[in-house]
Amino acid sequence: VFLFMLPGCLMVIITSWKFTHNAWLIMEGSPDPGGIPYRFLVKGTITVGFTLLSLQGLSLGLHSLLQLIGLEAFEEEKP
């Protein structure tokens, strides 16, 4: 999680931030006549989605780390 997921999410967040910010500033819409009128909302979900994904990865990684060092007990699966 810490080695691949978080750096990958961080890379996507950093690279998508600029064009998402610019799309929100100009309230970007589709140039096509029948296109999406609020395209800036779609672009905003990229940054928000990867931010939430990285928070979930951080939570999972910390939970696993606590289990490995013995500060949190393993849960047994119930059939």
PDB file of C-alpha atoms in Angstrom:
ATOM      1  CA  VAL A   1       0.000   0.000   0.000  1.00  0.00           C
ATOM      2  CA  PHE A   2       2.679   2.494   1.016  1.00  0.00           C
ATOM      3  CA  LEU A   3       5.031   1.457  -1.784  1.00  0.00           C
ATOM      4  CA  PHE A   4       2.731   1.505  -4.830  1.00  0.00           C
ATOM      5  CA  MET A   5      -0.776   2.768  -4.093  1.00  0.00           C
ATOM      6  CA  LEU A   6      -0.072   6.017  -2.250  1.00  0.00           C
ATOM      7  CA  PRO A   7       2.676   7.271  -4.602  1.00  0.00           C
ATOM      8  CA  GLY A   8       0.480   6.421  -7.598  1.00  0.00           C
ATOM      9  CA  CYS A   9      -2.497   8.256  -6.138  1.00  0.00           C
ATOM     10  CA  LEU A  10      -0.306  11.217  -5.240  1.00  0.00           C
ATOM     11  CA  MET A  11       1.028  11.356  -8.801  1.00  0.00           C
ATOM     12  CA  VAL A  12      -2.498  11.411 -10.256  1.00  0.00           C
ATOM     13  CA  ILE A  13      -3.662  14.052  -7.748  1.00  0.00           C
ATOM     14  CA  ILE A  14      -0.718  16.336  -8.510  1.00  0.00           C
ATOM     15  CA  THR A  15      -1.020  16.000 -12.285  1.00  0.00           C
ATOM     16  CA  SER A  16      -4.802  16.405 -12.346  1.00  0.00           C
ATOM     17  CA  TRP A  17      -4.926  19.349  -9.948  1.00  0.00           C
ATOM     18  CA  LYS A  18      -3.911  22.026 -12.478  1.00  0.00           C
ATOM     19  CA  PHE A  19      -6.339  21.151 -15.260  1.00  0.00           C
ATOM     20  CA  THR A  20      -9.130  20.500 -12.756  1.00  0.00           C
ATOM     21  CA  HIS A  21      -8.533  23.895 -11.149  1.00  0.00           C
ATOM     22  CA  ASN A  22      -8.526  25.617 -14.548  1.00  0.00           C
ATOM     23  CA  ALA A  23     -11.733  23.826 -15.571  1.00  0.00           C
ATOM     24  CA  TRP A  24     -13.452  25.018 -12.380  1.00  0.00           C
ATOM     25  CA  LEU A  25     -12.243  28.598 -12.857  1.00  0.00           C
ATOM     26  CA  ILE A  26     -13.788  28.906 -16.320  1.00  0.00           C
ATOM     27  CA  MET A  27     -16.768  26.601 -15.560  1.00  0.00           C
ATOM     28  CA  GLU A  28     -15.740  24.482 -18.523  1.00  0.00           C
ATOM     29  CA  GLY A  29     -18.388  22.873 -20.675  1.00  0.00           C
ATOM     30  CA  SER A  30     -18.184  20.627 -23.685  1.00  0.00           C
ATOM     31  CA  PRO A  31     -17.438  22.344 -27.004  1.00  0.00           C
ATOM     32  CA  ASP A  32     -19.725  19.880 -28.803  1.00  0.00           C
ATOM     33  CA  PRO A  33     -23.361  20.937 -29.350  1.00  0.00           C
ATOM     34  CA  GLY A  34     -24.810  17.891 -27.567  1.00  0.00           C
ATOM     35  CA  GLY A  35     -21.974  17.449 -25.059  1.00  0.00           C
ATOM     36  CA  ILE A  36     -21.861  17.590 -21.291  1.00  0.00           C
ATOM     37  CA  PRO A  37     -22.694  21.136 -20.158  1.00  0.00           C
ATOM     38  CA  TYR A  38     -20.799  20.914 -16.858  1.00  0.00           C
ATOM     39  CA  ARG A  39     -17.605  19.095 -17.794  1.00  0.00           C
ATOM     40  CA  PHE A  40     -15.716  20.714 -14.915  1.00  0.00           C
ATOM     41  CA  LEU A  41     -17.702  18.520 -12.493  1.00  0.00           C
ATOM     42  CA  VAL A  42     -16.497  15.378 -14.251  1.00  0.00           C
ATOM     43  CA  LYS A  43     -12.894  16.579 -14.127  1.00  0.00           C
ATOM     44  CA  GLY A  44     -13.294  17.396 -10.437  1.00  0.00           C
ATOM     45  CA  THR A  45     -14.212  13.818  -9.626  1.00  0.00           C
ATOM     46  CA  ILE A  46     -10.742  12.675 -10.725  1.00  0.00           C
ATOM     47  CA  THR A  47      -8.977  14.667  -8.030  1.00  0.00           C
ATOM     48  CA  VAL A  48     -11.613  13.992  -5.366  1.00  0.00           C
ATOM     49  CA  GLY A  49     -11.764  10.273  -6.155  1.00  0.00           C
ATOM     50  CA  PHE A  50      -8.025   9.735  -5.962  1.00  0.00           C
ATOM     51  CA  THR A  51      -7.857  11.775  -2.755  1.00  0.00           C
ATOM     52  CA  LEU A  52     -10.469   9.510  -1.170  1.00  0.00           C
ATOM     53  CA  LEU A  53      -8.695   6.435  -2.531  1.00  0.00           C
ATOM     54  CA  SER A  54      -5.410   7.551  -0.977  1.00  0.00           C
ATOM     55  CA  LEU A  55      -7.125   8.155   2.385  1.00  0.00           C
ATOM     56  CA  GLN A  56      -8.559   4.636   2.257  1.00  0.00           C
ATOM     57  CA  GLY A  57      -5.133   3.245   1.371  1.00  0.00           C
ATOM     58  CA  LEU A  58      -3.563   5.140   4.254  1.00  0.00           C
ATOM     59  CA  SER A  59      -6.186   3.722   6.617  1.00  0.00           C
ATOM     60  CA  LEU A  60      -5.648   0.182   5.348  1.00  0.00           C
ATOM     61  CA  GLY A  61      -1.876   0.505   5.541  1.00  0.00           C
ATOM     62  CA  LEU A  62      -1.916   1.834   9.100  1.00  0.00           C
ATOM     63  CA  HIS A  63      -4.356  -0.886  10.170  1.00  0.00           C
ATOM     64  CA  SER A  64      -2.099  -3.568   8.694  1.00  0.00           C
ATOM     65  CA  LEU A  65       0.985  -2.008  10.278  1.00  0.00           C
ATOM     66  CA  LEU A  66      -0.659  -1.978  13.709  1.00  0.00           C
ATOM     67  CA  GLN A  67      -1.552  -5.641  13.324  1.00  0.00           C
ATOM     68  CA  LEU A  68       2.001  -6.525  12.311  1.00  0.00           C
ATOM     69  CA  ILE A  69       3.613  -4.843  15.310  1.00  0.00           C
ATOM     70  CA  GLY A  70       1.039  -6.341  17.672  1.00  0.00           C
ATOM     71  CA  LEU A  71      -0.817  -3.252  18.861  1.00  0.00           C
ATOM     72  CA  GLU A  72      -4.088  -4.478  17.391  1.00  0.00           C
ATOM     73  CA  ALA A  73      -5.463  -8.013  17.532  1.00  0.00           C
ATOM     74  CA  PHE A  74      -6.247  -9.979  14.390  1.00  0.00           C
ATOM     75  CA  GLU A  75      -9.930 -10.583  13.790  1.00  0.00           C
ATOM     76  CA  GLU A  76     -10.980 -14.173  13.275  1.00  0.00           C
ATOM     77  CA  GLU A  77     -13.254 -14.884  10.340  1.00  0.00           C
ATOM     78  CA  LYS A  78     -16.645 -16.302  11.224  1.00  0.00           C
ATOM     79  CA  PRO A  79     -18.135 -18.924   8.894  1.00  0.00           C
TER      80      PRO A  79
END
